Structure formats: C-alpha cells, structure tokens
Coordinates of C-alpha atoms in Angstrom, one line a residue:
Chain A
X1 CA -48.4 46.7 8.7
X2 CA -47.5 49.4 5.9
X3 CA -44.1 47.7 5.3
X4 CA -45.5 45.3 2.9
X5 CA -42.7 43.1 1.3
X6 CA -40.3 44.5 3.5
X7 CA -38.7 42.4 6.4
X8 CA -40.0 44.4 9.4
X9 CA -37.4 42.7 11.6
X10 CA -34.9 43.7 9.4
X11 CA -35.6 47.6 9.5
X12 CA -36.0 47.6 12.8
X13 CA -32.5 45.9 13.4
X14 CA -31.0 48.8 11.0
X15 CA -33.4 51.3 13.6
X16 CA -31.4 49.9 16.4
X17 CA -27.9 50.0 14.5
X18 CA -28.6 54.0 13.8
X19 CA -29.2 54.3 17.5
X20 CA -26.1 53.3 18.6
X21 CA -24.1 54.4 16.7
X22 CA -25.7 58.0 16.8
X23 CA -24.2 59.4 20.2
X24 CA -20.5 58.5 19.2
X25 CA -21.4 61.1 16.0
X26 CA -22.8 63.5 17.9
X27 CA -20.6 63.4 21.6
X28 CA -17.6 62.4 20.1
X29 CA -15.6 62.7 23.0
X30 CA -17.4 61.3 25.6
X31 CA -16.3 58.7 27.5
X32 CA -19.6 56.7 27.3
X33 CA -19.1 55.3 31.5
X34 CA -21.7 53.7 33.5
X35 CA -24.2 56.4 34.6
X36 CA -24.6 54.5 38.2
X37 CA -20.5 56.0 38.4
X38 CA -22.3 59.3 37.8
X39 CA -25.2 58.1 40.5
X40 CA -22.3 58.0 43.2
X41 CA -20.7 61.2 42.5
X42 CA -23.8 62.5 43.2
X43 CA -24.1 60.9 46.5
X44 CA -20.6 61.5 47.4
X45 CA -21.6 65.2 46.1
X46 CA -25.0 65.5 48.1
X47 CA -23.3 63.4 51.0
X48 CA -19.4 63.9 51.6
X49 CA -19.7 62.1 54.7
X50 CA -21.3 58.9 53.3
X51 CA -19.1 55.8 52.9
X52 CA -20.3 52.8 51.2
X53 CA -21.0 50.5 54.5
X54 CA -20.1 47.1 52.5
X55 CA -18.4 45.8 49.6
X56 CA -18.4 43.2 47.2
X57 CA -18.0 40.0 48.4
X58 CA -16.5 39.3 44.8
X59 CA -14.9 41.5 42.2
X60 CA -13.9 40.3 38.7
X61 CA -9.8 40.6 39.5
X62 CA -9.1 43.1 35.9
X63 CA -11.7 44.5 33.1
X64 CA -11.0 41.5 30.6
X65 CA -12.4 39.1 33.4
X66 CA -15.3 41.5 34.0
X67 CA -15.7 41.4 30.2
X68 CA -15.6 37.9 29.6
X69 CA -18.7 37.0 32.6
X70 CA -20.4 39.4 30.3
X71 CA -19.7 38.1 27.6
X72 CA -20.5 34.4 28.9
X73 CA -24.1 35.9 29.9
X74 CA -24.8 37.5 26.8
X75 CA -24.1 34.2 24.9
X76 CA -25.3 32.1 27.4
X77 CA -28.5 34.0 26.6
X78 CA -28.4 34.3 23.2
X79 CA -28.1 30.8 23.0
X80 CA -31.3 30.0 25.1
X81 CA -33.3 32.7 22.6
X82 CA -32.4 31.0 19.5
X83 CA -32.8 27.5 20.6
X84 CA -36.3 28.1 21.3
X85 CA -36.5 30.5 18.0
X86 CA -35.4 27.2 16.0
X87 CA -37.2 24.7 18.2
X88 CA -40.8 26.0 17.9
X89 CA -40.0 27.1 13.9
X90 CA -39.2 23.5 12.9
X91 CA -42.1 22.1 15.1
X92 CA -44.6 24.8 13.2
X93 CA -42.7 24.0 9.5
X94 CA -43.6 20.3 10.5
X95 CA -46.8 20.9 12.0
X96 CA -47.6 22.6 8.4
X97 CA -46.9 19.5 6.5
Chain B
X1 CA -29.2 79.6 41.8
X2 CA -25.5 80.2 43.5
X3 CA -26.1 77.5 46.0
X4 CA -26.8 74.8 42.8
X5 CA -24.0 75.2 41.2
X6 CA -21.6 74.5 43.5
X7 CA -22.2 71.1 43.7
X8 CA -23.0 71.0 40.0
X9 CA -19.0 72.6 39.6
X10 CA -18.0 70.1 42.3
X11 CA -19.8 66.9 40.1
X12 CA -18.4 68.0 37.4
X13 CA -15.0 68.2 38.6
X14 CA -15.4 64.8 40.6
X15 CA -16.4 62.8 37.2
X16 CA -13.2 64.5 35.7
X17 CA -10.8 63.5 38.8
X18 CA -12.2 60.4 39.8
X19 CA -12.2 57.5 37.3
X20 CA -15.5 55.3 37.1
X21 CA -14.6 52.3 37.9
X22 CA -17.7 49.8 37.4
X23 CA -20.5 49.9 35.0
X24 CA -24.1 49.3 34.9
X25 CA -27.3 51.7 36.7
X26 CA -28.4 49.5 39.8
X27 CA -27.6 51.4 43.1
X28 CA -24.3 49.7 44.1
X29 CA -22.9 47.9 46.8
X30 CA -23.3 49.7 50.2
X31 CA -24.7 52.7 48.8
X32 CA -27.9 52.2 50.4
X33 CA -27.5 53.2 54.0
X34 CA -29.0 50.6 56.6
X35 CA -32.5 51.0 57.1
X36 CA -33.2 51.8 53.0
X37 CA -31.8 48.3 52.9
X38 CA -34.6 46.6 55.1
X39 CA -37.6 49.2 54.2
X40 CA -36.8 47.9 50.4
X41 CA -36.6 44.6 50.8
X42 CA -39.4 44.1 52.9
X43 CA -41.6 45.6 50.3
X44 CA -40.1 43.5 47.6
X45 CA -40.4 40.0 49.2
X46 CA -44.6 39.9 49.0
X47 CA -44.4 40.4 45.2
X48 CA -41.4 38.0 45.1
X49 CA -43.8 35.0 46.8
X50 CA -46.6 36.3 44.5
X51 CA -44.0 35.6 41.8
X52 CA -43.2 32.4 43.2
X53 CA -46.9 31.2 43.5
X54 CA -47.4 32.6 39.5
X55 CA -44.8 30.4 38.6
X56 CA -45.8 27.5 39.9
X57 CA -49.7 28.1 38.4
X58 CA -47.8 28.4 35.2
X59 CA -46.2 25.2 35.6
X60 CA -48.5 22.8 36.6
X61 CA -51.3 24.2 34.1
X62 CA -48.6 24.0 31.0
X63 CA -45.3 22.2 31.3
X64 CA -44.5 23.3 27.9
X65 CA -44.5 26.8 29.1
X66 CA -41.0 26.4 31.1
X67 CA -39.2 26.5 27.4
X68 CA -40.9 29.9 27.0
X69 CA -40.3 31.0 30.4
X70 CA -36.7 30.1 29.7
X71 CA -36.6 32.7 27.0
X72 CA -37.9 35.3 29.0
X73 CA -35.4 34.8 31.5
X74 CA -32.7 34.5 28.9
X75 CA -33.9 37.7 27.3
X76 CA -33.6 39.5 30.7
X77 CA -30.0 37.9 31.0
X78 CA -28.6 39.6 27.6
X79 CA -30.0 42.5 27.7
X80 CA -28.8 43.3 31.1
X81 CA -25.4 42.6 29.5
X82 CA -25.8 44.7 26.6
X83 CA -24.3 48.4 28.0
X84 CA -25.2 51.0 25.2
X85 CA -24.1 54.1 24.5
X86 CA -26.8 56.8 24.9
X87 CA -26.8 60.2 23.6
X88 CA -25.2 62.0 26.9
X89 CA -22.2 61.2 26.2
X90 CA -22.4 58.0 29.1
X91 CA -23.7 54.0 28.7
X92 CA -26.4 52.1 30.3
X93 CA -27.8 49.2 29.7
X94 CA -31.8 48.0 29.6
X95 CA -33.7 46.0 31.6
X96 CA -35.1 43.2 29.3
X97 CA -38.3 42.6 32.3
X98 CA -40.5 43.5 29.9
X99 CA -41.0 40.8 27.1
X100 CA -41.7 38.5 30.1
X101 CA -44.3 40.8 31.7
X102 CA -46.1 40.9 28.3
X103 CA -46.2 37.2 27.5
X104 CA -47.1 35.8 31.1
X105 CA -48.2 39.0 33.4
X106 CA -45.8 41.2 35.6
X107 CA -45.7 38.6 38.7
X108 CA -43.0 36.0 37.6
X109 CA -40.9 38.8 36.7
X110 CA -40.0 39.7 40.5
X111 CA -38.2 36.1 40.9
X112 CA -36.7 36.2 37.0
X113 CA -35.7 39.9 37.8
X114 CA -34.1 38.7 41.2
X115 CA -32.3 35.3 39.4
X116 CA -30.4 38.5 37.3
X117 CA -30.2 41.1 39.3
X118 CA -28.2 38.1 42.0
X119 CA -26.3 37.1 39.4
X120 CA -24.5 40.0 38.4
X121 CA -24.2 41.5 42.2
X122 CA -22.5 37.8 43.0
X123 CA -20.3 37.6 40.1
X124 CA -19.7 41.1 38.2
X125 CA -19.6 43.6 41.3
X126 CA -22.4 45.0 39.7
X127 CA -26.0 45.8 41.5
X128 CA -25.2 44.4 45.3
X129 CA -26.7 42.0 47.7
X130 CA -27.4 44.8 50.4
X131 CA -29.2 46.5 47.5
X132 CA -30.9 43.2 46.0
X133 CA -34.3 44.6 47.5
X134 CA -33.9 48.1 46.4
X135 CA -32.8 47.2 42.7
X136 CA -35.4 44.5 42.6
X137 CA -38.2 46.5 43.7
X138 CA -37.3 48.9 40.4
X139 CA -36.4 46.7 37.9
X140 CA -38.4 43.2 38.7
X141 CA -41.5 44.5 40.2
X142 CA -42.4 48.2 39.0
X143 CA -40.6 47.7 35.4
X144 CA -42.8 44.6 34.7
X145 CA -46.0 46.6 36.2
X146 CA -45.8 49.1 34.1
X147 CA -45.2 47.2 31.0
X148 CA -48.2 44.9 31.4
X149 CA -50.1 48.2 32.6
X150 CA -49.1 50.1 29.4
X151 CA -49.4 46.7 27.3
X152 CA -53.2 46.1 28.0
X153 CA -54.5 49.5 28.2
X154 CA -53.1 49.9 25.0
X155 CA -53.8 46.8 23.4
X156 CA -57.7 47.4 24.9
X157 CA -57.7 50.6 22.7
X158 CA -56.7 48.8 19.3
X159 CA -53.5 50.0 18.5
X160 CA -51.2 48.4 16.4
X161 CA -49.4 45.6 18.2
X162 CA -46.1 46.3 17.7
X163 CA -46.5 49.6 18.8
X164 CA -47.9 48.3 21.8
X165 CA -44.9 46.0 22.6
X166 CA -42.6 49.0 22.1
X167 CA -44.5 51.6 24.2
X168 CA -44.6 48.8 27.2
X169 CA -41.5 47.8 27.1
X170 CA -39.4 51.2 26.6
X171 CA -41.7 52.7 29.3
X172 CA -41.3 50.2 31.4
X173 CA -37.7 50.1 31.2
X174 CA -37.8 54.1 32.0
X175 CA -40.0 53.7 35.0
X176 CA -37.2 51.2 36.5
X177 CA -34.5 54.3 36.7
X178 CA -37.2 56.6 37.9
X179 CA -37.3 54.6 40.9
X180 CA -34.0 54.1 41.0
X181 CA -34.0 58.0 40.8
X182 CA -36.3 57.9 44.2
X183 CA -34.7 55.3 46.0
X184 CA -31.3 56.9 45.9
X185 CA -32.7 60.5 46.4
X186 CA -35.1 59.2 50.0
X187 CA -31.9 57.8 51.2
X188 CA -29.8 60.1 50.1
X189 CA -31.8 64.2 50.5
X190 CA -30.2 66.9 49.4
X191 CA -28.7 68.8 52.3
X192 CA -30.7 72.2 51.0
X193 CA -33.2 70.9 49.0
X194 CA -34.8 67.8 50.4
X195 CA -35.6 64.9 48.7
X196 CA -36.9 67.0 45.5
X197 CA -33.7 68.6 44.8
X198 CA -32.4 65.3 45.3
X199 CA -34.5 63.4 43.1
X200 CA -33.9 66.6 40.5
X201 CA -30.3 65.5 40.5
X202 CA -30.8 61.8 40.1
X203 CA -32.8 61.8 37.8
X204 CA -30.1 64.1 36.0
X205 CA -27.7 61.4 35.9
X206 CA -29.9 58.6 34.9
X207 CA -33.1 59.7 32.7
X208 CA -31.6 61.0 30.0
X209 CA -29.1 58.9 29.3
X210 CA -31.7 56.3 29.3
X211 CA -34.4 57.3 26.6
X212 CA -32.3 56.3 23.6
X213 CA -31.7 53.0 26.1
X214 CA -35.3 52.7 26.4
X215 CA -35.5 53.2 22.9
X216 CA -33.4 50.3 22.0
X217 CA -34.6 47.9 24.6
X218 CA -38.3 48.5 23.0
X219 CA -36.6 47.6 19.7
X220 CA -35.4 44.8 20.9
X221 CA -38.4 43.5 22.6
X222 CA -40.5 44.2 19.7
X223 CA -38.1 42.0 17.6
X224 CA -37.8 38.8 19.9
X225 CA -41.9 39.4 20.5
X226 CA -42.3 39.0 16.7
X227 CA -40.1 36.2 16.4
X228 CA -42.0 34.2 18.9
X229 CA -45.5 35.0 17.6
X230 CA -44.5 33.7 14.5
X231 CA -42.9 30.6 14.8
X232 CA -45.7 29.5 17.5
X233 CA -46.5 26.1 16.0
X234 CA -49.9 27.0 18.6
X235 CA -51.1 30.1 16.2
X236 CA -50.0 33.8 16.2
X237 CA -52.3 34.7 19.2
X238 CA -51.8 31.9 21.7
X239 CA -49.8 34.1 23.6
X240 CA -51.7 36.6 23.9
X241 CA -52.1 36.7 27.7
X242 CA -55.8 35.5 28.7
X243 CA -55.4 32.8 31.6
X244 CA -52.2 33.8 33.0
X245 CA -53.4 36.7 35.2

C-alpha cells in the first residue's frame, strides 16, 4: 500500500464518517425514509388496485421497540465480530512467542 | 412525456401525503402478488440446499471454521441493521453477504442470507415471509454471486486486494436492489409501459439511493476483511479461498 505509516483502517473509518454525514450537508431537508416506502408508492402508483394480500404476523407495537430489536442485532453482532477479532489476535500474539 | 408525469406528480404527492411507515429495501409483506411468491421461491430453494450441502463440507473438513462462519453471519446481521443515509435525500441499509462470499464462496451465503432476511421479517416487520424467496433470491444468492464473481476475476488480474474486496462487495450489494428492481417491476408492469417502464421506475427509487450505500458497505467489508487477515494466527493468506469451491 502507498499509506505507509498510516493506519489504513483508520482512514478508511474517517472515508466512511465523510460519507454519512455528506447527504445531511447537501439535502438538508430530506427526510432520509426507507426507500422500500418509496418502492410501494410506486406500486400503489403503477397499481391503484393492488392491496398487499398479507400482513405481518408480528409488528414491533411503537418505533422505540422497533429500534431497540435493532439495536439488540447490531450489538448482538458486533459482539460476535470482535470476539473472534480478539480471539484469533491473542492466539497469533501467542503463537509469535 | 405527458403520460410520465402523471404518475411521477401523483408519487410525488403520495410520499408527501402518505407517511412511510417502515424502513429497510426488501419487498415487503404481501407486496408480491401470489404466483411471484411461488415462481421466487422455487428458484431460491436449489441454491438454499446447495448452501446447506457447502456448509456441511465446510464443517466436517475444518471445525474451526464455524468461529469464522459465525463472523460472517454476524457481519450480515449488523450491517442489515445499519440504515444509512444516502445522498437522495432517503436511507437504506447494505447487505453485508459479501465478506462471507469472499472468504468461503457464494453458496453458504443463501442459508446465512435466509437466517437474516427470517429474522427481521419475523421480528421487525421488515422483508416478509411471503417474500422470503423473492428477497432471498436478491440478497443471499445473486449478491454473494456477484461478489465472488467480481472478487476472483479481479483478484486473477492482480489488482490490489483491497480494491478487490471493495469492488466485490459494493457491486455485489448493488446487484441485490437491481433485482429487487426486477422482481418488483415483473410483478408489478407498468400499465403503459410494460415491465421496462416499470423497472425504469424501480430502479428510480432504489439505485441511487444505494451507491453511497454500496459505497459504505464496501468500506466496511474492506475493514472487517483486513482485520481478519491480520490477526489469522494461520498466516495472512489462509483464507484466501482455494478448497472451499
């Protein structure tokens, strides 16, 4: 790599930073919804008539509950990444030895 | 040019009025009509068994693998969670299949995909079971296919790895709402149009809102990729994928 010296991971984790935060300079008033809610005001636009034939068998009952099963799977996730990150770098910093 | 912008006036008037009420890009819930529902998921289910059988291989070959595989399904699980903001002025979120098609070939990731994509349609309205076929087919078979695809033929023609794991990834991850794009536009033809005007529109909605996404998730991927490589007690290129085909 060119980036001699420099933490790659680290740039690339500012990279990422820039490129969220970018659209909420540039469309500041947005209001940054899912684009599958776009999807089906196209369909309802292309189809009038359709009506969605089944629904959830489960919905989270308010958007904090919705948030927090998100939440959980993001952490639950996150926490599976880094055990493995710190499992395999202590077995490689005692492999070294 | 009169006819299109009616229902481009009548959209745009619709996402003013009408208040989005869930997140997330997989088709939803009964908005695949009937016989989309069984032509999907009767394609998905061979690559779901081939999964299965990968798995297994995987398994009894290298038992230390399942850690590994873990992460891969872990990595799918946040990233799903992670709804971004994209340039358009709307969110979405990436897919995450395609660290795991890198590492260990595209095949597991129809049953990890599926593990993800049942979570969410079972416990955050999100995705749906009618449409488990449909959203799997995009996300855990054609997402991980191209990432692998894009991955080797890359990696054949010596460019710089991390390049590599960002290309396949971000493309992968923009092939997924293509299909998408498809799926919803062959159910779902546009009265004047066809399915081409259709797919026109669709792809409207999701495509560019999803290249900064794309973006990101081939970020990500490059990150956690690095990570891994690195702290492999077994050498920076054990996992480069040789026997797992």
């Amino acid at each position: 790599m060119k980036l001699k010296g420099i933490n790659k991971n680290l740039v690339l984790v500012l990279l990422l930073v820039v490129l969220v935060a970018v659209p909420f300079v540039i469309n500041k008033n947005a209001a940054f919804e899912g684009s599958d809610g776009g999807a089906e005001t196209m369909i309802q636009s292309i189809n009038p008539e359709y009506k969605p034939w089944i629904g959830y068998l489960f919905e989270p009952p308010s958007g904090e509950i919705e948030t927090l099963l998100f939440s959980l799977q993001a952490a639950l996730g996150t926490g599976v990444i880094c055990y493995y990150l710190g499992y395999t770098k202590g077995k490689k910093k005692y492999a070294d030895h | 040019m009169k006819k299109l912008s009616i229902p481009l006036t009548a959209t745009i008037l619709l996402l003013i009025i009408a208040p989005v009420y869930t997140f997330g890009m997989h088709i939803m819930e009964g908005f695949l009509p009937f016989e989309w529902v069984i032509i999907w998921s009767i394609l998905f289910i061979p690559f779901f068994m081939l999964g299965l059988k990968d798995l297994k291989k995987i398994f009894a070959r290298d038992p230390r693998q399942k850690i590994l595989i873990a992460l891969v399904t872990a990595f799918v699980f946040v990233l799903s969670a992670l709804k971004l903001p994209s340039a358009t002025g709307s969110s979405s979120h990436p897919t995450g299949v395609g660290l795991g098609a890198i590492l260990f070939g595209p095949k597991i990731m129809a049953v990890i995909g599926t593990i993800v994509l049942l979570f969410q349609a079972l416990l955050l309205a999100h995705g749906g079971l009618t449409t488990l076929g449909a959203n799997a087919f995009s996300m855990a078979v054609v997402g991980p296919f191209v990432s692998y695809t894009v991955f080797r033929f890359m990696r054949k023609g010596n460019v710089n790895k991390g390049l590599c794991v960002f290309a396949a990834a971000s493309l992968g991850d923009i092939a997924t709402y293509i299909v998408t794009s498809l799926q919803l536009a062959l159910a779902f033809p546009d009265p004047v149009g066809g399915v081409t005007a259709s797919a026109v529109k669709f792809l409207s909605v999701f495509l560019l809102t999803q290249i900064p996404i794309a973006a990101a998730e081939g970020i990500l991927t490059n990150i956690v990729y690095d990570l891994i490589q690195k702290n492999n007690p077994e050498g920076e290129e054990a996992y480069e994928i040789k026997g797992y085909k």
